[in-house]
Amino acid sequence: MNLADTEIVLGILNKSGYSPTQAIDEADVVLLNTCSVREHAEEKIHQRLNVIRKQMAEKPELVVGVLGCMAERLRSSLMQRHNVDIVVGPDEYRKLPDLVDGAFTGSQGIGVRLSRTETYDDVTPFRSEGISAWISVMRGCDKFCTFCIVPFTRGRERSRTLTSVVAEVEQLVKQGFREITLLGQNVNSYIDSGHDFADLLSAVADVDPGLRVRFTTSHPQDLSDKLIDSIAAHDNLCNYIHLPVQSGSTRVLEAMNRTYTREHYLALVSKIRSRIPGVALSTDIISGFPTESEGEHKETLSLMEEVRYDGAYMFKYSPREGTPAYRLGDDIPEEVKARRLSEIISLQQKISGEVNESLVGNTMNVMVDGPSKKSELQMSGRTDTNKTVVFQAGQYKPGDLVLVKVERATSATLFGQVVGSLS
Ligand code: 5AD
Ligand code: SF4
């Protein structure tokens, strides 16, 4: 989401005559787009700002700004702590050209009002070249999970119009993009004059049958049958769903205000698997939510064994001031949280390894990303189910579709030989 927002910020600034540079010593303006979801993400920004402050000492005219959720949460205190010039939250990026201009003449500027309507519908994001593009289709979140700061830093849910999203996708296809990811904190809340997210997904898939379409994130409570049917009906809607569970214990889920039970979640997974054969599922899991017992942690492990996710993003609970869970205290000792997290990570690695191993011998449809990270003799790409596949380099370019026979697998990567081409 922050990468997509950064492209929007670059789009706004580019229109006012600014252009990006990769070299920080060449920059006249440095803007950090930030995340508040866990303490660790914020600490990294504080450290980064300390480094930048040293650079500012050598170049006093440098304009430095903080954008995103930390700007929204910490507001003017960021100016006091780091002496930055600009602090702008997620809904006020249109003010950036004026605030940056003001900063050049020495004024500090702040924009942290949240909006019920801002979707940056008319802003053309400044995208780097490639085959994959993000499109943010809804902003904000009304779910108020008790651990989560996002509803406070990103404000209420609002959606872009279906016609503007489809027009943007048409444009991206013309420019050569081959894969689109529709983004939102909870895409299932998407609504535009009676069109829901399933309608939007179908409309985007219909733009070009050769375009791969992905989306994230879905809240398990409102992933509709209609959405499952849309994915099953369109070959180019990728068979991959990120479905954060957070915990395997109904008691903890209730304390988290997730509004579903373990049983509801497992029934949803069965329904998805029966209607979309071969679908890949990934999840988010939090270890050590306040009051989580050892038995409840084991329920998370047993849910993971039952679902057998293809992948997972796993975190230690991080208390966020202002959230309802903050008032529960942070009663699980650090070493217990860490041990539970490492059990969760080891189990997931074992499961991912087994799931990938079961694909050895299969021939998979792979979209080429480019040279592999490790060797120029190899290229890498991704399957429809979002698995990374490494194969011998050939005359393929990013965006090409090749058929790869899988010969070997680890928990993170499939390795194989190209046996045919689809493009
Ligand atoms: N502590 C730990 N993890 C969190 N997440 C959100 N808030 C917190 C928190 N306070 C995780 C959730 C969410 C993902 C984006 O970040 O798992 O799905
Ligand atoms: Fe946070 Fe819950 Fe909204 Fe996700 S659904 S952004 S975890 S409040």
Coordinates of C-alpha atoms and ligand atoms in Angstrom, one line a residue:
M1 CA 0.0 0.0 0.0
N2 CA 2.8 2.4 0.8
L3 CA 4.6 1.6 -2.5
A4 CA 1.3 2.5 -4.3
D5 CA 1.0 5.6 -2.2
T6 CA 4.5 6.6 -3.0
E7 CA 3.7 6.4 -6.7
I8 CA 0.7 8.7 -6.1
V9 CA 3.0 11.2 -4.2
L10 CA 5.5 11.0 -7.1
G11 CA 2.6 11.6 -9.6
I12 CA 1.5 14.7 -7.7
L13 CA 5.0 16.1 -7.4
N14 CA 6.0 15.2 -10.9
K15 CA 3.1 17.3 -12.2
S16 CA 4.6 20.3 -10.3
G17 CA 8.0 19.8 -11.9
Y18 CA 9.8 17.5 -9.5
S19 CA 11.5 14.3 -10.6
P20 CA 12.8 11.4 -8.6
T21 CA 16.5 10.6 -8.1
Q22 CA 18.0 7.4 -6.8
A23 CA 21.0 9.2 -5.3
I24 CA 20.2 10.9 -2.0
D25 CA 23.1 13.3 -2.3
E26 CA 21.6 14.7 -5.5
A27 CA 18.2 15.3 -3.8
D28 CA 16.8 18.6 -2.9
V29 CA 13.9 17.0 -1.2
V30 CA 13.8 13.7 0.8
L31 CA 10.4 12.3 1.8
L32 CA 10.0 9.1 3.8
N33 CA 6.8 7.3 3.4
T34 CA 6.2 5.5 6.7
C35 CA 4.3 2.6 8.4
S36 CA 3.0 2.5 12.0
V37 CA 1.6 -1.0 12.1
R38 CA 4.3 -2.2 14.4
E39 CA 6.8 -0.5 16.7
H40 CA 9.7 -1.9 14.8
A41 CA 8.6 -0.2 11.5
E42 CA 8.6 3.1 13.4
E43 CA 12.0 2.6 15.0
K44 CA 13.6 2.1 11.6
I45 CA 12.2 5.5 10.5
H46 CA 13.5 7.2 13.6
Q47 CA 17.0 5.7 12.9
R48 CA 16.8 6.7 9.2
L49 CA 15.8 10.3 10.2
N50 CA 18.8 10.5 12.5
V51 CA 21.1 9.6 9.6
I52 CA 19.4 12.1 7.3
R53 CA 19.7 14.8 10.0
K54 CA 23.5 14.4 9.7
Q55 CA 23.2 14.9 5.9
M56 CA 21.0 18.0 6.6
A57 CA 23.8 19.4 8.7
E58 CA 26.1 19.4 5.6
K59 CA 23.3 20.6 3.3
P60 CA 21.1 22.9 5.3
E61 CA 18.8 23.7 2.3
L62 CA 17.7 20.1 2.0
V63 CA 14.0 19.7 2.6
V64 CA 13.0 16.7 4.6
G65 CA 9.5 15.3 5.1
V66 CA 7.7 12.4 6.8
L67 CA 4.6 11.0 5.0
G68 CA 2.2 8.2 5.8
C69 CA 0.9 6.7 9.0
M70 CA 3.7 7.9 11.3
A71 CA 3.1 11.4 10.1
E72 CA -0.6 10.9 10.9
R73 CA 0.1 9.4 14.3
L74 CA 2.9 11.5 15.6
R75 CA 2.1 14.8 13.9
S76 CA 4.1 17.9 15.0
S77 CA 6.1 15.9 17.6
L78 CA 8.1 14.6 14.6
M79 CA 9.1 18.2 13.9
Q80 CA 10.2 18.6 17.4
R81 CA 12.1 15.3 17.6
H82 CA 13.8 15.4 14.1
N83 CA 13.5 19.0 13.0
V84 CA 11.8 17.9 9.7
D85 CA 10.2 20.5 7.4
I86 CA 7.1 18.6 6.4
V87 CA 4.7 16.2 8.0
V88 CA 1.9 14.9 5.8
G89 CA -0.6 12.1 6.5
P90 CA -2.1 9.7 3.9
D91 CA -5.1 11.9 2.9
E92 CA -3.3 15.2 2.3
Y93 CA -0.8 14.4 -0.4
R94 CA -2.3 17.0 -2.7
K95 CA -0.9 19.7 -0.5
L96 CA 2.7 18.4 -1.0
P97 CA 3.7 20.8 -3.9
D98 CA 2.7 23.8 -1.8
L99 CA 4.3 22.5 1.4
V100 CA 7.5 21.6 -0.4
D101 CA 7.7 25.1 -2.0
G102 CA 7.0 26.6 1.4
A103 CA 9.8 24.6 2.9
F104 CA 12.3 26.0 0.4
T105 CA 11.6 29.4 1.9
G106 CA 11.9 28.2 5.4
S107 CA 8.4 27.4 6.6
Q108 CA 7.5 24.1 8.3
G109 CA 4.3 22.6 6.9
I110 CA 1.8 20.0 8.3
G111 CA -1.2 18.3 6.7
V112 CA -2.7 15.5 8.8
R113 CA -6.5 15.9 8.3
L114 CA -8.2 12.6 7.4
S115 CA -10.8 12.6 4.6
R116 CA -14.0 10.6 4.1
T117 CA -13.7 11.0 0.3
E118 CA -10.1 11.3 -0.9
T119 CA -9.2 8.5 -3.2
Y120 CA -6.7 10.2 -5.5
D121 CA -9.0 9.0 -8.3
D122 CA -7.7 11.5 -10.8
V123 CA -4.0 11.3 -9.9
T124 CA -1.9 9.4 -12.4
P125 CA 0.6 7.4 -10.3
F126 CA 4.3 7.8 -11.3
R127 CA 5.2 4.1 -11.9
S128 CA 8.6 2.6 -12.4
E129 CA 8.9 0.6 -15.6
G130 CA 8.1 -3.1 -15.3
I131 CA 5.4 -5.6 -15.9
S132 CA 3.6 -5.3 -12.6
A133 CA 1.5 -2.4 -11.4
W134 CA -0.4 -1.7 -8.2
I135 CA -3.8 0.1 -8.2
S136 CA -5.2 1.2 -4.9
V137 CA -9.0 0.8 -5.2
M138 CA -10.1 1.6 -1.8
R139 CA -8.6 3.5 1.2
G140 CA -9.0 3.4 4.9
C141 CA -10.5 0.7 7.2
D142 CA -13.6 0.5 9.3
K143 CA -12.9 -2.9 10.8
F144 CA -11.2 -1.7 14.0
C145 CA -9.4 -4.9 14.9
T146 CA -8.4 -4.1 18.5
F147 CA -4.6 -4.4 17.9
C148 CA -4.5 -2.3 14.8
I149 CA -3.6 1.4 14.3
V150 CA -4.6 1.6 10.6
P151 CA -8.2 2.8 11.2
F152 CA -6.8 5.7 13.1
T153 CA -4.0 6.6 10.7
R154 CA -5.8 5.9 7.4
G155 CA -9.3 6.9 8.4
R156 CA -12.6 5.6 7.1
E157 CA -13.2 3.3 4.1
R158 CA -13.9 4.9 0.8
S159 CA -13.7 3.5 -2.8
R160 CA -12.6 4.7 -6.2
T161 CA -15.2 4.5 -9.0
L162 CA -15.2 1.3 -11.0
T163 CA -15.0 3.2 -14.3
S164 CA -11.8 5.1 -13.2
V165 CA -10.1 1.8 -12.1
V166 CA -11.1 0.1 -15.4
A167 CA -9.9 3.1 -17.4
E168 CA -6.5 3.0 -15.5
V169 CA -6.2 -0.7 -16.2
E170 CA -6.9 -0.2 -19.9
Q171 CA -4.2 2.4 -20.0
L172 CA -1.7 0.2 -18.2
V173 CA -2.3 -2.6 -20.6
K174 CA -1.6 -0.3 -23.5
Q175 CA 1.7 0.7 -21.7
G176 CA 2.7 -3.0 -21.6
F177 CA 1.9 -4.0 -18.0
R178 CA 1.1 -7.7 -17.7
E179 CA 0.0 -8.0 -14.1
I180 CA -2.2 -5.8 -11.9
T181 CA -2.7 -6.0 -8.2
L182 CA -5.8 -4.3 -6.8
L183 CA -5.1 -3.0 -3.3
G184 CA -7.0 -2.0 -0.3
Q185 CA -6.9 -2.5 3.5
N186 CA -10.0 -4.7 3.0
V187 CA -10.9 -4.9 -0.7
N188 CA -14.1 -6.8 0.2
S189 CA -15.5 -3.5 1.5
Y190 CA -15.2 -2.0 -2.0
I191 CA -18.4 -0.4 -3.1
D192 CA -19.2 2.0 -5.9
S193 CA -22.9 2.8 -6.7
G194 CA -24.0 -0.8 -6.2
H195 CA -20.9 -2.4 -7.7
D196 CA -19.1 -4.6 -5.2
F197 CA -15.5 -5.9 -5.3
A198 CA -16.5 -9.1 -7.3
D199 CA -18.0 -6.7 -10.0
L200 CA -14.8 -4.7 -10.0
L201 CA -12.6 -7.8 -10.3
S202 CA -14.6 -9.2 -13.1
A203 CA -14.6 -5.8 -14.9
V204 CA -10.8 -5.6 -14.6
A205 CA -10.3 -9.2 -15.7
D206 CA -12.4 -8.6 -18.8
V207 CA -10.1 -5.8 -19.9
D208 CA -7.6 -8.3 -21.3
P209 CA -7.7 -12.1 -20.9
G210 CA -3.9 -12.1 -21.1
L211 CA -3.5 -9.8 -18.1
R212 CA -2.9 -11.4 -14.7
V213 CA -5.1 -9.8 -12.0
R214 CA -4.3 -10.1 -8.3
F215 CA -5.7 -8.4 -5.2
T216 CA -5.0 -8.0 -1.5
T217 CA -6.2 -7.9 1.3
S218 CA -9.4 -9.8 2.1
H219 CA -11.0 -9.9 5.5
P220 CA -12.4 -13.4 6.1
Q221 CA -15.7 -12.0 7.5
D222 CA -16.9 -10.6 4.2
L223 CA -15.3 -12.6 1.4
S224 CA -18.4 -13.3 -0.6
D225 CA -19.5 -16.4 -2.6
K226 CA -19.8 -14.1 -5.5
L227 CA -16.1 -13.2 -5.2
I228 CA -15.1 -16.9 -5.1
D229 CA -17.3 -17.5 -8.1
S230 CA -15.7 -14.6 -10.0
I231 CA -12.2 -16.0 -9.4
A232 CA -13.3 -19.5 -10.4
A233 CA -14.9 -18.1 -13.6
H234 CA -11.9 -16.0 -14.9
D235 CA -8.7 -17.8 -15.9
N236 CA -6.8 -14.5 -15.5
L237 CA -7.9 -13.9 -11.9
C238 CA -5.1 -15.5 -10.1
N239 CA -5.8 -18.5 -7.9
Y240 CA -4.2 -17.0 -4.9
I241 CA -6.0 -15.4 -1.9
H242 CA -4.3 -13.7 1.1
L243 CA -6.7 -14.3 3.9
P244 CA -5.3 -13.1 7.3
V245 CA -6.4 -15.3 10.2
Q246 CA -4.4 -13.6 13.0
S247 CA -5.1 -16.4 15.5
G248 CA -6.5 -19.9 15.6
S249 CA -8.4 -19.4 18.8
T250 CA -12.0 -18.2 18.8
R251 CA -11.5 -16.5 22.2
V252 CA -8.5 -14.6 21.0
L253 CA -10.3 -13.7 17.7
E254 CA -13.1 -12.2 19.7
A255 CA -10.7 -10.2 21.8
M256 CA -9.1 -9.0 18.6
N257 CA -12.6 -8.0 17.2
R258 CA -12.0 -10.1 14.1
T259 CA -15.8 -10.9 14.0
Y260 CA -15.4 -14.5 12.9
T261 CA -14.7 -17.8 14.7
R262 CA -12.1 -20.5 14.0
E263 CA -14.9 -22.6 12.6
H264 CA -16.2 -19.9 10.3
Y265 CA -12.7 -19.4 9.0
L266 CA -12.1 -23.1 8.4
A267 CA -15.5 -23.5 6.7
L268 CA -14.6 -20.5 4.4
V269 CA -11.2 -22.2 3.5
S270 CA -13.0 -25.4 2.6
K271 CA -15.5 -23.6 0.5
I272 CA -12.7 -21.7 -1.3
R273 CA -10.8 -24.9 -1.9
S274 CA -13.8 -26.8 -3.2
R275 CA -14.7 -24.0 -5.7
I276 CA -11.2 -23.0 -6.8
P277 CA -9.2 -26.1 -7.3
G278 CA -5.4 -25.6 -6.8
V279 CA -5.9 -22.2 -5.1
A280 CA -3.0 -21.0 -3.0
L281 CA -3.7 -19.4 0.4
S282 CA -1.5 -17.2 2.5
T283 CA -2.2 -15.5 5.9
D284 CA -1.1 -13.1 8.6
I285 CA -0.5 -14.4 12.1
I286 CA 0.2 -12.5 15.4
S287 CA 1.9 -14.2 18.3
G288 CA 1.5 -13.1 21.9
F289 CA -1.7 -11.0 21.7
P290 CA -2.5 -9.9 25.3
T291 CA -3.9 -12.7 27.4
E292 CA -3.1 -15.4 24.8
S293 CA -2.6 -18.6 26.7
E294 CA -0.3 -21.5 25.7
G295 CA -3.3 -23.5 24.7
E296 CA -4.6 -20.7 22.5
H297 CA -1.2 -20.5 20.9
K298 CA -1.4 -24.2 20.2
E299 CA -4.8 -23.6 18.6
T300 CA -3.0 -21.3 16.1
L301 CA -0.5 -24.1 15.3
S302 CA -3.2 -26.6 14.8
L303 CA -5.2 -24.3 12.5
M304 CA -2.0 -23.9 10.4
E305 CA -1.7 -27.7 10.2
E306 CA -5.3 -27.9 9.2
V307 CA -5.2 -25.2 6.5
R308 CA -1.7 -25.8 5.3
Y309 CA -1.1 -22.3 3.9
D310 CA 1.3 -21.8 1.0
G311 CA 2.8 -18.9 2.9
A312 CA 2.4 -16.7 5.9
Y313 CA 3.5 -13.3 7.2
M314 CA 4.1 -13.8 10.9
F315 CA 4.6 -11.1 13.6
K316 CA 5.0 -10.6 17.3
Y317 CA 2.2 -8.6 18.8
S318 CA 3.3 -4.9 19.1
P319 CA 1.2 -2.7 21.4
R320 CA 0.0 0.5 19.6
E321 CA -1.0 3.4 21.7
G322 CA -4.6 4.5 21.1
T323 CA -5.8 1.1 20.0
P324 CA -8.4 -0.8 22.3
A325 CA -5.9 -3.7 22.8
Y326 CA -3.3 -1.2 24.2
R327 CA -5.5 -0.9 27.3
L328 CA -5.2 -4.7 27.9
G329 CA -1.5 -4.2 28.6
D330 CA 1.2 -6.3 27.0
D331 CA 1.2 -9.2 29.4
I332 CA 3.0 -11.9 27.4
P333 CA 6.7 -11.7 28.2
E334 CA 9.0 -10.9 25.3
E335 CA 10.7 -14.3 25.4
V336 CA 7.4 -16.2 25.3
K337 CA 6.2 -14.1 22.4
A338 CA 9.5 -14.8 20.6
R339 CA 9.3 -18.5 21.3
R340 CA 5.7 -18.7 20.1
L341 CA 6.7 -16.8 16.9
S342 CA 9.6 -19.1 16.2
E343 CA 7.3 -22.1 16.6
I344 CA 4.9 -20.5 14.2
I345 CA 7.6 -19.7 11.7
S346 CA 9.2 -23.2 11.8
L347 CA 5.9 -24.9 11.3
Q348 CA 5.1 -22.6 8.3
Q349 CA 8.5 -23.3 6.8
K350 CA 7.9 -27.0 7.1
I351 CA 4.4 -26.8 5.6
S352 CA 5.5 -24.5 2.7
G353 CA 8.3 -26.9 2.0
E354 CA 5.9 -29.9 1.8
V355 CA 3.4 -28.0 -0.3
N356 CA 6.1 -27.0 -2.7
E357 CA 7.6 -30.5 -2.8
S358 CA 4.2 -31.8 -3.8
L359 CA 4.4 -29.7 -7.0
V360 CA 7.6 -31.5 -8.2
G361 CA 6.7 -33.1 -11.5
N362 CA 3.9 -30.6 -12.4
T363 CA 4.1 -28.3 -15.3
M364 CA 3.3 -24.7 -14.3
N365 CA 2.4 -21.6 -16.2
V366 CA 5.0 -19.0 -15.2
M367 CA 5.2 -15.2 -16.0
V368 CA 8.8 -14.2 -16.4
D369 CA 10.0 -11.5 -14.0
G370 CA 13.6 -11.2 -15.2
P371 CA 17.1 -12.5 -14.3
S372 CA 17.2 -14.5 -11.0
K373 CA 18.7 -12.8 -8.0
K374 CA 21.5 -15.4 -7.6
S375 CA 22.8 -16.1 -11.1
E376 CA 22.8 -14.5 -14.5
L377 CA 22.4 -18.0 -16.0
Q378 CA 19.0 -18.3 -14.5
M379 CA 15.7 -16.4 -14.7
S380 CA 12.9 -16.2 -12.3
G381 CA 9.1 -15.8 -12.6
R382 CA 5.9 -16.4 -10.8
T383 CA 3.1 -18.9 -11.1
D384 CA -0.5 -17.9 -11.0
T385 CA -0.5 -19.0 -7.4
N386 CA 2.3 -16.5 -6.7
K387 CA 5.2 -19.0 -6.3
T388 CA 8.6 -18.0 -7.4
V389 CA 10.1 -20.3 -10.0
V390 CA 13.7 -20.3 -11.1
F391 CA 14.7 -21.8 -14.5
Q392 CA 17.6 -21.7 -17.0
A393 CA 17.9 -18.4 -18.8
G394 CA 16.7 -18.2 -22.4
Q395 CA 15.5 -15.6 -24.9
Y396 CA 12.6 -14.6 -22.6
K397 CA 11.6 -11.1 -21.6
P398 CA 9.7 -9.9 -18.5
G399 CA 6.0 -10.5 -19.0
D400 CA 6.4 -13.6 -21.2
L401 CA 4.5 -16.7 -20.2
V402 CA 6.4 -20.0 -20.2
L403 CA 5.6 -23.5 -19.2
V404 CA 8.0 -24.8 -16.5
K405 CA 8.3 -28.4 -15.4
V406 CA 9.1 -28.4 -11.7
E407 CA 12.1 -30.6 -10.8
R408 CA 13.0 -29.4 -7.3
A409 CA 11.5 -27.3 -4.5
T410 CA 12.4 -25.5 -1.3
S411 CA 10.0 -23.8 1.1
A412 CA 10.6 -20.5 -0.8
T413 CA 11.3 -21.4 -4.4
L414 CA 10.5 -23.9 -7.2
F415 CA 13.2 -24.9 -9.7
G416 CA 12.6 -26.4 -13.1
Q417 CA 13.0 -26.5 -16.9
V418 CA 11.1 -24.6 -19.5
V419 CA 9.1 -27.1 -21.6
G420 CA 7.1 -24.7 -23.7
S421 CA 6.0 -21.1 -24.2
L422 CA 2.6 -19.5 -24.2
S423 CA 3.5 -16.1 -25.6
Ligands
5AD1 N1 1.1 -6.0 16.2 C1 1.6 -7.0 15.4 N2 1.1 -7.2 14.2 C2 0.1 -6.4 13.7 N3 -0.5 -6.3 12.5 C3 -1.4 -5.2 12.6 N4 -1.3 -4.6 13.8 C4 -0.3 -5.3 14.5 C5 0.2 -5.2 15.8 N5 -0.2 -4.2 16.6 C6 -0.3 -7.3 11.5 C7 -1.6 -8.0 11.2 C8 -2.1 -7.5 9.9 C9 -0.7 -7.2 9.2 C10 -0.8 -6.2 8.1 O1 0.0 -6.6 10.3 O2 -1.3 -9.4 11.1 O3 -2.8 -8.4 9.1
SF4_2 FE1 -6.1 -3.3 10.6 FE2 -8.1 -5.1 10.9 FE3 -8.4 -3.0 9.2 FE4 -6.7 -5.0 8.6 S1 -8.9 -5.2 8.8 S2 -6.3 -2.8 8.4 S3 -5.9 -5.6 10.7 S4 -8.2 -2.9 11.4

